[in-house]
Coordinates of C-alpha atoms and ligand atoms in Angstrom, one line a residue:
X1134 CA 0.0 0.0 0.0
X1135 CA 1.5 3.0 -0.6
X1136 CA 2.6 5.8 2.0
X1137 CA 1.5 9.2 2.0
X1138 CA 4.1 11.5 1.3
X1139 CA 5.5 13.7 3.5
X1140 CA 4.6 17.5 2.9
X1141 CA 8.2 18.7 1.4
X1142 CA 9.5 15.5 -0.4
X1143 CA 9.7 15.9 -3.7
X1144 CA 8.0 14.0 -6.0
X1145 CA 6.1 14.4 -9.3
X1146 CA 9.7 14.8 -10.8
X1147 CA 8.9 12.3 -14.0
X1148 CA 5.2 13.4 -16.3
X1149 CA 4.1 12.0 -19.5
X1150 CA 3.5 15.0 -22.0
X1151 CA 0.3 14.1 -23.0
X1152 CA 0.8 15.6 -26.6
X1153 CA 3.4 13.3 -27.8
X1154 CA 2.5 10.0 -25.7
X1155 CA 1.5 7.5 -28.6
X1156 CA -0.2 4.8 -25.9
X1157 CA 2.8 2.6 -27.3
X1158 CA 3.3 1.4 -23.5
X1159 CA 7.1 1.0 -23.5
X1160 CA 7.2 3.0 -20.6
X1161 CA 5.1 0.3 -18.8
X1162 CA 7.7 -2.1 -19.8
X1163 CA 10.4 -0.4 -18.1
X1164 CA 8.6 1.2 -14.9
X1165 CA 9.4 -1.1 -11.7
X1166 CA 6.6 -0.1 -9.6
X1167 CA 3.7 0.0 -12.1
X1168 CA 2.8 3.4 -11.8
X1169 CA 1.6 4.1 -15.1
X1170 CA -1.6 4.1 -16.2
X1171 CA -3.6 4.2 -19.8
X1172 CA -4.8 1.7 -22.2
X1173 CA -2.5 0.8 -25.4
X1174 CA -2.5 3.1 -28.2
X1175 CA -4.6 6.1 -25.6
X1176 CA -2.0 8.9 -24.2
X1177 CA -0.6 7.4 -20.5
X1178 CA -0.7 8.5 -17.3
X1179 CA 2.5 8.0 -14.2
X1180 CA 0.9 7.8 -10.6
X1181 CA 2.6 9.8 -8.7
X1182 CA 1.5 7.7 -5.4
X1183 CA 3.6 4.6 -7.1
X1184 CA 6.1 6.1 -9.1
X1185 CA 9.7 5.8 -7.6
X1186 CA 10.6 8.8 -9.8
X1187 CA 13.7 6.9 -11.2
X1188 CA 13.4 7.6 -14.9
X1189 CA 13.7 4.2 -16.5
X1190 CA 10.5 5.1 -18.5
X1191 CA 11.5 8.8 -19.8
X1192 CA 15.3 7.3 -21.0
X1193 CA 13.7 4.3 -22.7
X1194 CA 10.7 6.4 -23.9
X1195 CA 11.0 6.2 -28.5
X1196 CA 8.9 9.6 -28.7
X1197 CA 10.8 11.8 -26.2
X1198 CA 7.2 12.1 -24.2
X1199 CA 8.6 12.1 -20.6
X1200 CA 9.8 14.5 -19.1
X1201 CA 12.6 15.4 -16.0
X1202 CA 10.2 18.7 -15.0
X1203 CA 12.7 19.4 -12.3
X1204 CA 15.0 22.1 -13.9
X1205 CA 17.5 23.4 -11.8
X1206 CA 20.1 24.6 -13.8
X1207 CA 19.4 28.4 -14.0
X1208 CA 19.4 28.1 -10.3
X1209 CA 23.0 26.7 -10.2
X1210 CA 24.1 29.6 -13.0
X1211 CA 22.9 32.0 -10.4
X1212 CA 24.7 30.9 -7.7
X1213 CA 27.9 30.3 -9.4
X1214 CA 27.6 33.8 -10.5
X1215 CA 27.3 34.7 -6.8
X1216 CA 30.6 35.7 -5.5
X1217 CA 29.4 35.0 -1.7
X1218 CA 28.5 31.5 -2.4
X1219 CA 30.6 28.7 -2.5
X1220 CA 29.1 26.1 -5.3
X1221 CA 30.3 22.6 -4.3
X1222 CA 29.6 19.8 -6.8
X1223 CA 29.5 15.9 -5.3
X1224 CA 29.9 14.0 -8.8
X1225 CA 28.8 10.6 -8.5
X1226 CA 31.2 8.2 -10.7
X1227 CA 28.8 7.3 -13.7
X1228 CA 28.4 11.0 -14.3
X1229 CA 32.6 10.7 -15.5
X1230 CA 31.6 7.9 -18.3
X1231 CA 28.6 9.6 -19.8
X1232 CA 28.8 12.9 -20.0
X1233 CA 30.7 12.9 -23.3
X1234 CA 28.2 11.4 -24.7
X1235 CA 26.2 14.8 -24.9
X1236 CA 28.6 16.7 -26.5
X1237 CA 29.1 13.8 -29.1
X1238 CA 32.2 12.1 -28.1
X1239 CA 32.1 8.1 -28.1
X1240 CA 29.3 6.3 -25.5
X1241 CA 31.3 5.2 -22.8
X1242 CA 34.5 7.3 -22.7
X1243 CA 35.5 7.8 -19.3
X1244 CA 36.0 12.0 -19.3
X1245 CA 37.2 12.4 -15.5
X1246 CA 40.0 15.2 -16.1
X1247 CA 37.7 16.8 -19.2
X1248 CA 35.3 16.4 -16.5
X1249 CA 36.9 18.5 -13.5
X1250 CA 37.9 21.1 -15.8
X1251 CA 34.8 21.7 -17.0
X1252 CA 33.4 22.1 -13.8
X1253 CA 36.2 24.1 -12.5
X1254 CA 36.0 26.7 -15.6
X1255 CA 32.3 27.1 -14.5
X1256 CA 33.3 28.0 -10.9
X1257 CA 32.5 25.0 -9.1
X1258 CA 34.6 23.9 -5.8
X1259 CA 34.8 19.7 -6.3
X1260 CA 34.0 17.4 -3.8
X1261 CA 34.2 13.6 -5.1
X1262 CA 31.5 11.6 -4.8
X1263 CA 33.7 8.8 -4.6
X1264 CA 35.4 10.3 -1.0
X1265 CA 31.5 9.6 0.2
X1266 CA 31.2 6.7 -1.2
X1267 CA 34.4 5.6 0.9
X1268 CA 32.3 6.9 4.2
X1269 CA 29.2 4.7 3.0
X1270 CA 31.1 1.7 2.7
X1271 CA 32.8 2.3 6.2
X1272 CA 29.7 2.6 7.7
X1273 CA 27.7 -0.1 5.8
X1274 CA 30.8 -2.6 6.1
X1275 CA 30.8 -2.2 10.0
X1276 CA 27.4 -2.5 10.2
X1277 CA 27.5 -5.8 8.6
X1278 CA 30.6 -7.3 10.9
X1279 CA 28.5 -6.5 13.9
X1280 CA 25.3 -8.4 12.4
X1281 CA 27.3 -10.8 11.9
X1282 CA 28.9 -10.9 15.1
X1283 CA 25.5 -10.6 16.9
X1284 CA 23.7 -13.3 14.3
X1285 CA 26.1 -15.2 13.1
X1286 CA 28.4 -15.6 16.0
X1287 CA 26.4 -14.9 18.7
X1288 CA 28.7 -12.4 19.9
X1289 CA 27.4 -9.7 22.6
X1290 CA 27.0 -6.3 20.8
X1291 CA 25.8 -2.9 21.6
X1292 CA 23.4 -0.8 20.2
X1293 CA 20.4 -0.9 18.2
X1294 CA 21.1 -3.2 15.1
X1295 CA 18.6 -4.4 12.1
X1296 CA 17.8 -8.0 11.0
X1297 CA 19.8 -9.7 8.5
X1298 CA 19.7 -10.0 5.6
X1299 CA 20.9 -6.5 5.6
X1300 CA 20.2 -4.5 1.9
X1301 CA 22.1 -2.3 0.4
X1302 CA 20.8 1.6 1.1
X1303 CA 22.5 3.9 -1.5
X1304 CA 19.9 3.3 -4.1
X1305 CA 16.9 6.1 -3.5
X1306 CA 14.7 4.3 -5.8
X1307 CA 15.2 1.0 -4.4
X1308 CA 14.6 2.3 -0.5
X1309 CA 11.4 4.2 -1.8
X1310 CA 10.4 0.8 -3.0
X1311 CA 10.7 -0.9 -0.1
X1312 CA 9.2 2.1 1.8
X1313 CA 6.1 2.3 -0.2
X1314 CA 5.5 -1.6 -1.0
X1315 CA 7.4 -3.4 1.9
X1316 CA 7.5 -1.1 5.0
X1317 CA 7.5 -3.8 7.3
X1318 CA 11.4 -4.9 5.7
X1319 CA 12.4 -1.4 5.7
X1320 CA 14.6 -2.8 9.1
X1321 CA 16.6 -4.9 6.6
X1322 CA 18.0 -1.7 4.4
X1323 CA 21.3 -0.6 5.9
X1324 CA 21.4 2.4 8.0
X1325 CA 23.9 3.9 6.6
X1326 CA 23.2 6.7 4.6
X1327 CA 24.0 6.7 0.7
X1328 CA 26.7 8.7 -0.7
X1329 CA 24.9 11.5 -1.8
X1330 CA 23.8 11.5 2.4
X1331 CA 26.6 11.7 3.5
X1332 CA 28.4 14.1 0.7
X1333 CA 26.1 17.1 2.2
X1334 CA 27.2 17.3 5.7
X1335 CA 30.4 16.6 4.9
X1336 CA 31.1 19.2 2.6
X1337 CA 29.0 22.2 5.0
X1338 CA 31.0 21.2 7.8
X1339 CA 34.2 19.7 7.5
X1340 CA 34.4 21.4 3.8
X1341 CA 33.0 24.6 5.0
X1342 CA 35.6 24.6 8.4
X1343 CA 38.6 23.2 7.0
X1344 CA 38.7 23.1 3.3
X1345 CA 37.3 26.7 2.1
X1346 CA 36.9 28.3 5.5
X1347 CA 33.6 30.0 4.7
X1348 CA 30.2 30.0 6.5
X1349 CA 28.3 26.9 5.9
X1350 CA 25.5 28.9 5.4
X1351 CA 27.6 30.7 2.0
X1352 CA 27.9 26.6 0.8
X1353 CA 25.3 25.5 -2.0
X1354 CA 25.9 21.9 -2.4
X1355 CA 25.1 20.4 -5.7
X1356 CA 24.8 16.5 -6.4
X1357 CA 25.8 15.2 -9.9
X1358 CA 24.4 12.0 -10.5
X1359 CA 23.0 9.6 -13.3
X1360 CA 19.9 9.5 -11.4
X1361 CA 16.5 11.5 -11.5
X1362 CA 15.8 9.6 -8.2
X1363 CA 18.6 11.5 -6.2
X1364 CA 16.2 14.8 -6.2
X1365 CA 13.6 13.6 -4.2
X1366 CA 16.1 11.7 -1.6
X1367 CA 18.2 15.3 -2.1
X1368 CA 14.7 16.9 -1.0
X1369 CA 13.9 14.2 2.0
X1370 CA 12.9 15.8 5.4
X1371 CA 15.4 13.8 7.2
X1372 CA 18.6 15.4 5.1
X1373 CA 19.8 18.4 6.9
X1374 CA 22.7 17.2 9.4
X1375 CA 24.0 19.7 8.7
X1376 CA 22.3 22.5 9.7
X1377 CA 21.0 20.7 13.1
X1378 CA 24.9 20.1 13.3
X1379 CA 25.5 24.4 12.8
X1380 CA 22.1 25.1 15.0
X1381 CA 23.7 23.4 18.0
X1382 CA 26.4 26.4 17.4
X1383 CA 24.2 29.1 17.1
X1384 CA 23.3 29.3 13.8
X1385 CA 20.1 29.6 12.9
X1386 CA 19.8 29.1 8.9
X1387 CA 17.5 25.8 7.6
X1388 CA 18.9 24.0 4.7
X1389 CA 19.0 20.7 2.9
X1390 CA 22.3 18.9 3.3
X1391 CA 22.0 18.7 -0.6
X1392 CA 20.4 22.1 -1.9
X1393 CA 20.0 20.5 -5.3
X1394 CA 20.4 17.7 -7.6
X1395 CA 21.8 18.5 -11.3
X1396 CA 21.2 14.8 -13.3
X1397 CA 24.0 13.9 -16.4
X1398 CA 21.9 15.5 -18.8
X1399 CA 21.3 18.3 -16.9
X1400 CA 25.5 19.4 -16.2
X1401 CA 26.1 19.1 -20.1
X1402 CA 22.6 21.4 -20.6
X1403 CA 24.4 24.0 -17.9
X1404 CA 27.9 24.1 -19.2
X1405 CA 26.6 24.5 -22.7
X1406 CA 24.5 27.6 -21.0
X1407 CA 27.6 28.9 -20.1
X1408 CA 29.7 28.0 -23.4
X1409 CA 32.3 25.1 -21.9
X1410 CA 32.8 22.4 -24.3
X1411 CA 34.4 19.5 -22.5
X1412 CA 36.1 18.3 -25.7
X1413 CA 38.4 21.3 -25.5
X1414 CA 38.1 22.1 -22.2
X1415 CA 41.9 22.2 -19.8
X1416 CA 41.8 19.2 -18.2
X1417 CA 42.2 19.4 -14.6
X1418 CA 43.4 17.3 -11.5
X1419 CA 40.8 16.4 -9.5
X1420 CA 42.6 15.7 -6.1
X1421 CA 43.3 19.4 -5.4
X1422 CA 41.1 19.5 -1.8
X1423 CA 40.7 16.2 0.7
X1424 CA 37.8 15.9 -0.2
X1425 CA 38.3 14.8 -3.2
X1426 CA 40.3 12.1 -2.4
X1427 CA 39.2 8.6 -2.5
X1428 CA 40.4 5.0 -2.4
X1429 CA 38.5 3.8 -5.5
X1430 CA 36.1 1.1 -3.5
X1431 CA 33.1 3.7 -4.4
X1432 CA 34.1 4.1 -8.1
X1433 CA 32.8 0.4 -8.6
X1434 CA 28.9 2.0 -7.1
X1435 CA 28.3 3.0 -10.7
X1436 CA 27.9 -0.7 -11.5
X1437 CA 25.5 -3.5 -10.0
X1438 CA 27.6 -5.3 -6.9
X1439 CA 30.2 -2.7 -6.8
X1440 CA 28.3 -1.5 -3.8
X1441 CA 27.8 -5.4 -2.4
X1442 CA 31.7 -5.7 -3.2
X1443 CA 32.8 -2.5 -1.4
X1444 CA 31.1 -3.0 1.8
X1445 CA 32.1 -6.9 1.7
X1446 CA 36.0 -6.2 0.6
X1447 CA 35.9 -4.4 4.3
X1448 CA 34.4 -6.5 6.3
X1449 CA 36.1 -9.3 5.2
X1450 CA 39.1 -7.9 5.7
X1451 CA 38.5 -6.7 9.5
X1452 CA 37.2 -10.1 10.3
X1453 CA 39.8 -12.1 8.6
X1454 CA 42.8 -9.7 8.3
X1455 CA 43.3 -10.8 4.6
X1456 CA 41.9 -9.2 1.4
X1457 CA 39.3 -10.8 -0.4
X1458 CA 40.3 -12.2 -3.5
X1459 CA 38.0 -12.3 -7.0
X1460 CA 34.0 -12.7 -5.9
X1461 CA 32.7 -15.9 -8.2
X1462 CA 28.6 -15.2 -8.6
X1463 CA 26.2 -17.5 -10.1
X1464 CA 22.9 -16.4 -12.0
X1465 CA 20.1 -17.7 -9.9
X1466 CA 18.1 -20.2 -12.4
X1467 CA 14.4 -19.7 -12.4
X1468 CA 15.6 -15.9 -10.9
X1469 CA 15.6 -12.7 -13.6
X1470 CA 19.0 -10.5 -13.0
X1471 CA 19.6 -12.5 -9.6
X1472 CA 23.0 -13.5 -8.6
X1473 CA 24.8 -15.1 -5.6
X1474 CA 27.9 -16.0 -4.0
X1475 CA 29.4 -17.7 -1.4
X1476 CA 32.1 -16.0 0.7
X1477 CA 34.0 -18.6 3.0
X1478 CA 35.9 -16.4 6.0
X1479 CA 38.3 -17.8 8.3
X1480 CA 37.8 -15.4 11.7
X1481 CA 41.1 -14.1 12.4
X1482 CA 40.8 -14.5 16.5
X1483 CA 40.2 -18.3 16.7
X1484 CA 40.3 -20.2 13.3
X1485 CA 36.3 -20.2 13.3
X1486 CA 34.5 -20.8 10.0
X1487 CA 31.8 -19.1 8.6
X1488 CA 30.5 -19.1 5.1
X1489 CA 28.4 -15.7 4.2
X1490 CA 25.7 -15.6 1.8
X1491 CA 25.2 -13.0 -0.8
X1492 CA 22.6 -12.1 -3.2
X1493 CA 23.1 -8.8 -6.2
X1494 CA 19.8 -7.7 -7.8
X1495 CA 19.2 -5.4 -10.1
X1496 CA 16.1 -4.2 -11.5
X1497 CA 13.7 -3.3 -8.5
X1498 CA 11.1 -5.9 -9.4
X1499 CA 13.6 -8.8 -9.9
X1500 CA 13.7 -8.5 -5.9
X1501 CA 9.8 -9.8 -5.0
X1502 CA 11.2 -13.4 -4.6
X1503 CA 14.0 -12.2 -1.9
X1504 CA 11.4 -10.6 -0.3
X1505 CA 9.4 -13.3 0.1
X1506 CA 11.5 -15.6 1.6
X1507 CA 12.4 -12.8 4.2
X1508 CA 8.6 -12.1 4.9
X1509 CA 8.7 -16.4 5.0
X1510 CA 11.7 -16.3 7.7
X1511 CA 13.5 -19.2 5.2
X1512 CA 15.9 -16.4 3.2
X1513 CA 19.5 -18.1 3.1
X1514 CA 21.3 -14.3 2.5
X1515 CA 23.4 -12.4 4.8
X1516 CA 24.0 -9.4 2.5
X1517 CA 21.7 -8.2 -0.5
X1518 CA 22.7 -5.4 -2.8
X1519 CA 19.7 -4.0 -5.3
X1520 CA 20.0 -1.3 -7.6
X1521 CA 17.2 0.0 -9.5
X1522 CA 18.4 0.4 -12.8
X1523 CA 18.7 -2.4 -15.3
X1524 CA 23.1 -2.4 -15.0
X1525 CA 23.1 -0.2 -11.9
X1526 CA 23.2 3.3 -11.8
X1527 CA 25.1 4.0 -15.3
X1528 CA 22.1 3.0 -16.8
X1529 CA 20.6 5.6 -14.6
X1530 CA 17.5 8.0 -15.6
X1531 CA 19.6 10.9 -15.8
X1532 CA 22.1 9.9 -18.3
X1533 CA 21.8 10.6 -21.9
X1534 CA 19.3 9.5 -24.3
X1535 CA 20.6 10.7 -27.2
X1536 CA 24.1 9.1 -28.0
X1537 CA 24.7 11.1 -30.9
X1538 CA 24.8 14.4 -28.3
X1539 CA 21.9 17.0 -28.0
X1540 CA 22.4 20.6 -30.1
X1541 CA 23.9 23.6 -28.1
Ligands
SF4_1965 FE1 19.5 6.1 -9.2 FE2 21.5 4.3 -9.5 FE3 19.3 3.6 -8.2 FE4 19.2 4.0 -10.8 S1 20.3 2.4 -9.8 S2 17.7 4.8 -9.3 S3 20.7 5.6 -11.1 S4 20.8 5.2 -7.6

């Protein structure tokens, strides 16, 4: 049953224009949440009390008919023109591979440096995704060792902890999923925030104290992601650590942690605004602040498992002291985009052997038959990644749909 909304999260971020909808019901075909209506061949309809806002249906649409109607890029223009604000962009890996593609350069070519520079010429301070990404899997990976430890091992552990399996979080379409059609799982989905969650605080108070020493109030934080999805969770009530962190200090100003959300399509629409072609572009170093450093764990979130593979790499290495070596999955027969492993561990302390359980889904749907065996109490996983988009999030609902590049 879906949940009612609360009164400032944004949704309504995907519509069908009703005059070039041909009723061809591709969109159907792609949506996981069945949340369009209209018979074949009459103009469709999204319900906005289903949709998960990801943008599977607009990217796959063949008349152009949907629509991202959430158009922040003048905003951004504005601020970056402002000389008391400090413009921060969190750019999420996929954006790097894809953004070529709209000014015509080959589908796929990873841009980074072209990337940076761009940004940079258009006055934007970087913060790498990737360095939040590191946080996320820190956090998700020690969340996991202690359900283990408590589950598994029946270790004594403190504090609150969720059951097992535990699900991957990062994914805003895949936890509105499970919010509006399986709230009573929602204990399963990690508690760790996703990186976009944690890129907002980070960046208005670490970044605004020790990186560029300006009030967090002057910091607009942008998010750059493949995803249309990332502007509602940008836009979700319970975002704005930051400014609860700076209230406690006297500060009075409200904010999201994220002010906005700029999707792949939407970054090549604003630097062709402001002239900046990142085929000729200076490319620049990215690493020129801490915070956009990174280990290269969160690169591998663009793709499905690279979350699942992050989080495991760590905990497997705290329980075992050893790296893990190459991860061997197996398509689940009878199970659409379903794979599984088997990680044997050796616990460092006393020799004890465990063998964990781990399931990657992607496509939101393709998850109903994990669910069930959770909701049965007979599901043999310890650790389930699902990303909504057919791939993971470089097939995301912000990244181009026209490989061929969109006119300036
Ligand atoms: Fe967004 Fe990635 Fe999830 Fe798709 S898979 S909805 S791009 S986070």
């Amino acid at each position: 049953m879906p949940k009612t909304y609360q009164a400032n999260e944004l949704t309504g971020i995907i519509k069908i224009d009703a005059d070039k909808c041909k009723g061809c019901d591709t969109c159907k075909s792609f949506c996981p949440a069945d949340a369009i209506n209209g018979a074949y061949g009459a103009t469709h309809e999204i319900d906005n009390e289903r949709c998960l806002q990801c943008g599977q249906c607009l990217v796959n649409c063949p008349f152009g008919a949907i629509e991202d109607t959430v158009d922040v890029v003048d905003q951004v223009i504005e601020k970056l023109k402002d000389s008391n604000t400090t413009v921060v962009a969190t750019v999420a890996p996929a954006v790097r591979v894809a953004l070529g593609e709209e000014f015509g350069m080959e589908p796929g070519k990873l841009i980074t440096e072209q990337m940076y520079g761009a940004l940079k010429k258009a006055g934007f301070k970087i913060m790498d995704v990737n360095f939040a990404a590191d946080n996320t899997i820190l956090e998700e990976g020690t969340e996991l060792i202690h359900k283990i430890q408590k589950y598994v091992l029946n270790q004594s552990v403190e504090g609150e902890l969720g059951p097992l399996p535990q699900f991957t979080s990062c994914c805003p379409a895949w936890v509105r999923y499970m919010e509006l059609y399986h709230p009573n799982l929602r204990q399963h989905l990690s508690s760790a925030k996703s990186p976009q969650g944690m890129a907002g605080p980070v960046a208005k108070i670490y970044g605004a104290e020790e990186v560029w020493k300006v009030q967090p109030e002057q910091i607009f934080c942008v998010g750059v992601y493949p995803c249309t999805a990332k502007k509602l969770e940008a836009s979700r009530p319970e975002f704005t650590a930051a400014a609860d962190y700076w209230k406690k200090k006297g500060h009075t100003a409200t904010y999201q942690d994220t002010d906005v959300v700029l999707t792949t399509r939407d970054l090549a629409r604003l630097l062709k605004k402001l002239n900046i072609d990142v085929r000729n572009v200076e490319p620049a170093e990215e690493k020129d602040n801490p915070l956009a450093e990174y280990t290269g764990a969160g690169t591998i979130f663009g793709a499905t498992g690279g979350v699942m593979e992050a989080a495991l790499r760590t905990a497997y290495f705290v329980l075992t002291g050893e790296e893990l070596g190459e991860l061997h999955f197996e398509p689940v027969r009878g199970l659409k985009e379903v794979k599984t492993a088997e990680v044997p561990i050796k616990l460092k302390e006393n020799g004890q052997e465990i063998t964990l359980k781990i399931a990657v889904v992607h496509g939101t749907k393709n998850v109903e038959p994990l669910l069930a065996e959770i909701e049965a109490g007979n599901s043999p996983y310890h650790f389930i990644e699902v990303m909504n988009c057919p791939g993971g999030c470089v097939n995301g609902g912000g990244q181009p749909i026209n490989p061929m590049g969109t006119s300036w």
